[in-house]
């Protein structure tokens, strides 16, 4: 389970909003009748135990077989201040807010502002809005193997969740798949999200991640400058990214969890 069907999907949809009680009722029945449940993070497991009275689900992520490789030193002369974002941002609004933050921070640093948008998102719309202000590069869909080298050329990577009250279950109990791609790039993380989101444990005293906990571009610029002013963030952050890989995407752990779960079902 990656996103809660009723409260992370239907509740956020105009089309399916009226079906939330029906979806929740049937989902609860399915959960209580399931022989095994796997979820995307501990917060989701806790929610389902409390809400449905089920046995604790197991947490399973994708497996990254290879350790995070060292990357190059960030080349500010070549790339300016470049923020990257991969995949969905749930709506258009986070993109211009982030682009404005890059614009402000880059101006203070005396660097060209640049924003890389990867995937089937709102990149072209953003490019038109910020023409002449921020250089927006839009790649469209790319494979992960092609995405990682491009992400390595960004100063920081944007990891966001929406702020609305109807988005609360999504940001608290989901966990971003794109993080598994981001860690392979070994670049610092800009967490554009309320502080109740599932990604907040990524913040530690290493300075690998900075929090931008509102939609004020000025605060976003401050978070980017906070990352910029840590000398370690101009080097490869593969050591910190490797810690994230081992915490969430370790193949040995995920293999063990899956085999143990399947073994219980076979008895």
CSV table of C-alpha atoms in Angstrom, one decimal:
chain,number,residue,atom,x,y,z
A,1,UNK,CA,0.0,0.0,0.0
A,2,UNK,CA,1.5,3.3,-1.1
A,3,UNK,CA,-1.3,5.8,-0.8
A,4,UNK,CA,-4.5,5.5,1.3
A,5,UNK,CA,-7.4,4.9,-1.1
A,6,UNK,CA,-10.0,6.9,0.8
A,7,UNK,CA,-8.1,9.7,2.5
A,8,UNK,CA,-5.0,10.2,0.3
A,9,UNK,CA,-6.7,9.7,-3.1
A,10,UNK,CA,-10.5,10.0,-3.1
A,11,UNK,CA,-10.6,12.8,-0.5
A,12,UNK,CA,-8.2,14.9,-2.6
A,13,UNK,CA,-10.3,14.3,-5.8
A,14,UNK,CA,-13.3,16.3,-6.9
A,15,UNK,CA,-14.5,13.4,-8.9
A,16,UNK,CA,-14.4,10.8,-6.1
A,17,UNK,CA,-14.9,13.0,-3.0
A,18,UNK,CA,-18.4,11.8,-2.5
A,19,UNK,CA,-17.3,8.2,-2.5
A,20,UNK,CA,-14.9,8.5,0.4
A,21,UNK,CA,-17.3,6.8,3.0
A,22,UNK,CA,-18.0,3.9,0.5
A,23,UNK,CA,-14.3,3.5,-0.3
A,24,UNK,CA,-13.3,3.6,3.4
A,25,UNK,CA,-16.0,1.0,4.3
A,26,UNK,CA,-14.9,-1.4,1.7
A,27,UNK,CA,-11.2,-0.8,2.3
A,28,UNK,CA,-11.6,-1.4,6.0
A,29,UNK,CA,-13.4,-4.7,5.3
A,30,UNK,CA,-10.6,-5.8,3.0
A,31,UNK,CA,-7.9,-4.8,5.5
A,32,UNK,CA,-9.6,-6.8,8.3
A,33,UNK,CA,-9.9,-9.8,6.0
A,34,UNK,CA,-6.4,-9.8,4.6
A,35,UNK,CA,-4.0,-12.5,5.6
A,36,UNK,CA,-1.0,-10.2,5.0
A,37,UNK,CA,-0.6,-6.4,4.5
A,38,UNK,CA,2.5,-4.5,3.4
A,39,UNK,CA,2.7,-0.8,3.6
A,40,UNK,CA,5.1,2.0,2.5
A,41,UNK,CA,6.2,3.4,5.9
A,42,UNK,CA,5.8,3.0,9.7
A,43,UNK,CA,3.4,5.9,10.0
A,44,UNK,CA,1.0,4.1,7.6
A,45,UNK,CA,1.3,0.9,9.6
A,46,UNK,CA,0.5,2.7,12.8
A,47,UNK,CA,-2.5,4.4,11.3
A,48,UNK,CA,-4.0,1.1,10.1
A,49,UNK,CA,-3.4,-0.7,13.3
A,50,UNK,CA,-5.2,2.1,15.2
A,51,UNK,CA,-8.0,2.6,12.7
A,52,UNK,CA,-8.8,-1.0,11.8
A,53,UNK,CA,-7.6,-3.0,14.7
A,54,UNK,CA,-5.4,-5.2,12.5
A,55,UNK,CA,-2.1,-6.9,13.3
A,56,UNK,CA,0.9,-4.6,12.5
A,57,UNK,CA,1.6,-4.6,8.7
A,58,UNK,CA,5.1,-5.0,7.4
A,59,UNK,CA,6.9,-2.1,5.8
A,60,UNK,CA,8.4,-2.9,2.3
A,61,UNK,CA,10.3,-0.6,0.0
A,62,UNK,CA,11.9,-1.1,-3.3
A,63,UNK,CA,15.5,-2.5,-3.1
A,64,UNK,CA,18.5,-0.7,-4.3
A,65,UNK,CA,21.2,-3.3,-4.8
A,66,UNK,CA,24.2,-1.0,-5.3
A,67,UNK,CA,25.7,1.4,-2.8
A,68,UNK,CA,25.5,5.1,-3.6
A,69,UNK,CA,28.5,6.0,-5.7
A,70,UNK,CA,30.5,9.2,-5.1
A,71,UNK,CA,29.6,12.1,-7.4
A,72,UNK,CA,31.4,15.2,-8.6
A,73,UNK,CA,31.8,18.4,-6.7
A,74,UNK,CA,29.0,20.8,-7.5
A,75,UNK,CA,30.0,23.1,-10.3
A,76,UNK,CA,28.4,26.5,-9.5
A,77,UNK,CA,30.3,28.3,-12.3
A,78,UNK,CA,28.7,25.9,-14.8
A,79,UNK,CA,25.2,25.4,-13.3
A,80,UNK,CA,24.5,28.5,-11.2
A,81,UNK,CA,22.0,27.7,-8.4
A,82,UNK,CA,20.2,24.7,-9.9
A,83,UNK,CA,17.3,23.0,-8.1
A,84,UNK,CA,15.9,19.7,-9.5
A,85,UNK,CA,12.5,18.0,-9.1
A,86,UNK,CA,11.5,14.6,-10.4
A,87,UNK,CA,8.0,13.3,-11.0
A,88,UNK,CA,4.7,14.4,-9.5
A,89,UNK,CA,4.3,17.5,-7.4
A,90,UNK,CA,0.6,16.7,-6.8
A,91,UNK,CA,-0.5,20.1,-8.3
A,92,UNK,CA,1.1,23.0,-10.2
A,93,UNK,CA,1.4,25.4,-7.2
A,94,UNK,CA,4.6,24.0,-5.6
A,95,UNK,CA,6.5,24.5,-8.9
A,96,UNK,CA,6.3,28.3,-9.2
A,97,UNK,CA,6.7,28.7,-5.5
A,98,UNK,CA,10.0,26.7,-5.7
A,99,UNK,CA,11.1,28.6,-8.8
A,100,UNK,CA,10.5,31.9,-7.1
A,101,UNK,CA,12.6,30.6,-4.1
A,102,UNK,CA,15.4,29.7,-6.5
A,103,UNK,CA,15.2,33.1,-8.1
A,104,UNK,CA,15.5,34.9,-4.8
A,105,UNK,CA,18.4,32.8,-3.5
A,106,UNK,CA,20.3,32.9,-6.7
A,107,UNK,CA,20.0,36.7,-6.8
A,108,UNK,CA,21.5,36.9,-3.3
A,109,UNK,CA,24.4,34.6,-4.3
A,110,UNK,CA,25.0,36.4,-7.6
A,111,UNK,CA,24.4,33.2,-9.6
A,112,UNK,CA,22.1,32.3,-12.5
A,113,UNK,CA,18.8,30.8,-11.2
A,114,UNK,CA,18.1,27.4,-12.8
A,115,UNK,CA,15.4,24.8,-12.2
A,116,UNK,CA,15.3,21.2,-13.7
A,117,UNK,CA,11.9,19.6,-14.1
A,118,UNK,CA,11.9,15.9,-14.9
A,119,UNK,CA,8.9,13.8,-15.7
A,120,UNK,CA,5.4,14.3,-17.0
A,121,UNK,CA,4.7,17.4,-14.9
A,122,UNK,CA,3.8,21.0,-15.4
A,123,UNK,CA,7.3,21.9,-16.7
A,124,UNK,CA,6.2,23.7,-19.9
A,125,UNK,CA,3.7,25.9,-18.0
A,126,UNK,CA,6.4,26.8,-15.5
A,127,UNK,CA,8.8,27.6,-18.3
A,128,UNK,CA,6.4,30.0,-19.9
A,129,UNK,CA,5.6,31.7,-16.5
A,130,UNK,CA,9.3,32.3,-15.6
A,131,UNK,CA,10.7,33.1,-19.0
A,132,UNK,CA,13.4,35.6,-18.6
A,133,UNK,CA,13.6,35.2,-14.9
A,134,UNK,CA,14.6,31.6,-14.1
A,135,UNK,CA,16.1,29.2,-16.6
A,136,UNK,CA,13.6,26.2,-16.6
A,137,UNK,CA,14.9,23.0,-18.2
A,138,UNK,CA,12.2,20.4,-18.9
A,139,UNK,CA,13.2,16.9,-19.8
A,140,UNK,CA,9.9,15.1,-19.9
A,141,UNK,CA,9.9,11.4,-19.0
A,142,UNK,CA,13.4,9.9,-18.6
A,143,UNK,CA,14.5,6.5,-17.4
A,144,UNK,CA,16.0,6.3,-13.9
A,145,UNK,CA,19.4,5.5,-15.3
A,146,UNK,CA,19.3,8.7,-17.3
A,147,UNK,CA,17.8,10.8,-14.5
A,148,UNK,CA,20.5,10.1,-11.9
A,149,UNK,CA,23.4,11.8,-13.8
A,150,UNK,CA,21.2,14.8,-14.4
A,151,UNK,CA,20.1,15.0,-10.8
A,152,UNK,CA,23.8,14.9,-9.8
A,153,UNK,CA,24.3,18.2,-11.6
A,154,UNK,CA,21.8,19.9,-9.4
A,155,UNK,CA,22.8,21.7,-6.2
A,156,UNK,CA,19.7,20.4,-4.3
A,157,UNK,CA,16.7,18.2,-5.0
A,158,UNK,CA,13.2,19.2,-4.2
A,159,UNK,CA,11.1,16.7,-2.2
A,160,UNK,CA,7.6,18.1,-1.6
A,161,UNK,CA,4.2,17.2,-0.1
A,162,UNK,CA,1.1,19.4,-0.3
A,163,UNK,CA,0.0,21.6,2.6
A,164,UNK,CA,-3.8,21.4,2.6
A,165,UNK,CA,-5.9,19.9,5.4
A,166,UNK,CA,-7.3,17.3,2.9
A,167,UNK,CA,-3.7,16.3,2.1
A,168,UNK,CA,-2.9,15.4,5.7
A,169,UNK,CA,-3.2,11.7,5.4
A,170,UNK,CA,-1.2,11.6,2.2
A,171,UNK,CA,1.8,13.5,3.6
A,172,UNK,CA,1.7,11.7,6.9
A,173,UNK,CA,1.3,8.1,5.8
A,174,UNK,CA,2.8,8.0,2.2
A,175,UNK,CA,6.5,7.9,1.4
A,176,UNK,CA,7.9,9.4,-1.8
A,177,UNK,CA,9.0,6.9,-4.4
A,178,UNK,CA,11.2,9.5,-6.0
A,179,UNK,CA,13.4,9.5,-2.9
A,180,UNK,CA,14.9,6.2,-4.0
A,181,UNK,CA,16.1,7.9,-7.2
A,182,UNK,CA,17.2,11.0,-5.3
A,183,UNK,CA,19.5,9.1,-3.0
A,184,UNK,CA,21.4,7.6,-6.0
A,185,UNK,CA,22.3,11.2,-7.0
A,186,UNK,CA,23.9,12.0,-3.6
A,187,UNK,CA,22.8,15.6,-3.6
A,188,UNK,CA,21.3,17.6,-0.7
A,189,UNK,CA,17.5,17.6,-0.2
A,190,UNK,CA,15.1,20.5,0.1
A,191,UNK,CA,12.1,19.2,2.0
A,192,UNK,CA,9.2,21.5,1.0
A,193,UNK,CA,6.5,20.1,3.3
A,194,UNK,CA,4.7,20.7,6.5
A,195,UNK,CA,6.7,19.3,9.5
A,196,UNK,CA,4.1,16.6,10.1
A,197,UNK,CA,5.1,14.7,6.9
A,198,UNK,CA,6.7,11.3,6.6
A,199,UNK,CA,9.9,12.7,5.2
A,200,UNK,CA,10.9,14.8,8.3
A,201,UNK,CA,13.0,12.0,9.8
A,202,UNK,CA,15.4,12.6,6.9
A,203,UNK,CA,16.5,15.8,8.8
A,204,UNK,CA,19.6,15.4,11.0
A,205,UNK,CA,22.6,17.4,12.1
A,206,UNK,CA,24.5,16.6,8.9
A,207,UNK,CA,22.9,19.4,6.9
A,208,UNK,CA,22.0,16.9,4.1
A,209,UNK,CA,18.4,18.1,4.2
A,210,UNK,CA,16.8,21.4,4.9
A,211,UNK,CA,13.1,22.0,5.8
A,212,UNK,CA,10.9,24.6,4.0
A,213,UNK,CA,7.7,24.2,6.0
A,214,UNK,CA,5.4,26.8,4.4
A,215,UNK,CA,4.7,28.3,0.9
A,216,UNK,CA,6.6,31.5,1.4
A,217,UNK,CA,9.3,31.8,-1.4
A,218,UNK,CA,11.4,33.9,0.9
A,219,UNK,CA,11.6,31.0,3.4
A,220,UNK,CA,12.3,28.6,0.6
A,221,UNK,CA,15.2,30.9,-0.4
A,222,UNK,CA,16.5,30.8,3.1
A,223,UNK,CA,16.4,27.0,3.2
A,224,UNK,CA,18.4,26.9,-0.1
A,225,UNK,CA,20.9,29.3,1.3
A,226,UNK,CA,21.1,27.2,4.5
A,227,UNK,CA,22.1,24.3,2.3
A,228,UNK,CA,24.5,26.5,0.2
A,229,UNK,CA,26.3,27.8,3.3
A,230,UNK,CA,27.3,24.3,4.4
A,231,UNK,CA,30.6,23.6,2.6
A,232,UNK,CA,29.9,19.8,2.7
A,233,UNK,CA,26.9,20.3,0.4
A,234,UNK,CA,29.2,21.4,-2.4
A,235,UNK,CA,30.8,18.0,-2.3
A,236,UNK,CA,29.2,14.7,-3.1
A,237,UNK,CA,26.8,13.7,-0.2
A,238,UNK,CA,26.9,10.0,-1.1
A,239,UNK,CA,27.8,9.0,2.5
A,240,UNK,CA,24.6,10.6,3.8
A,241,UNK,CA,22.6,9.3,0.9
A,242,UNK,CA,24.0,5.8,1.6
A,243,UNK,CA,22.6,6.0,5.1
A,244,UNK,CA,19.2,6.7,3.7
A,245,UNK,CA,19.5,3.8,1.2
A,246,UNK,CA,20.4,1.4,4.0
A,247,UNK,CA,17.6,2.7,6.2
A,248,UNK,CA,14.8,2.3,3.6
A,249,UNK,CA,16.1,0.5,0.5
A,250,UNK,CA,18.5,-2.1,1.8
A,251,UNK,CA,17.9,-5.2,-0.4
A,252,UNK,CA,18.8,-7.7,2.3
A,253,UNK,CA,16.3,-6.2,4.7
A,254,UNK,CA,13.5,-6.1,2.1
A,255,UNK,CA,14.3,-9.6,0.9
A,256,UNK,CA,14.1,-10.9,4.5
A,257,UNK,CA,10.8,-9.1,5.2
A,258,UNK,CA,9.2,-10.5,2.0
A,259,UNK,CA,10.4,-14.0,2.5
A,260,UNK,CA,9.3,-14.0,6.2
A,261,UNK,CA,5.8,-12.7,5.1
A,262,UNK,CA,5.4,-15.2,2.4
A,263,UNK,CA,6.6,-18.0,4.7
A,264,UNK,CA,3.9,-17.2,7.2
A,265,UNK,CA,1.2,-17.3,4.4
A,266,UNK,CA,2.4,-20.7,3.3
A,267,UNK,CA,2.0,-22.3,6.7
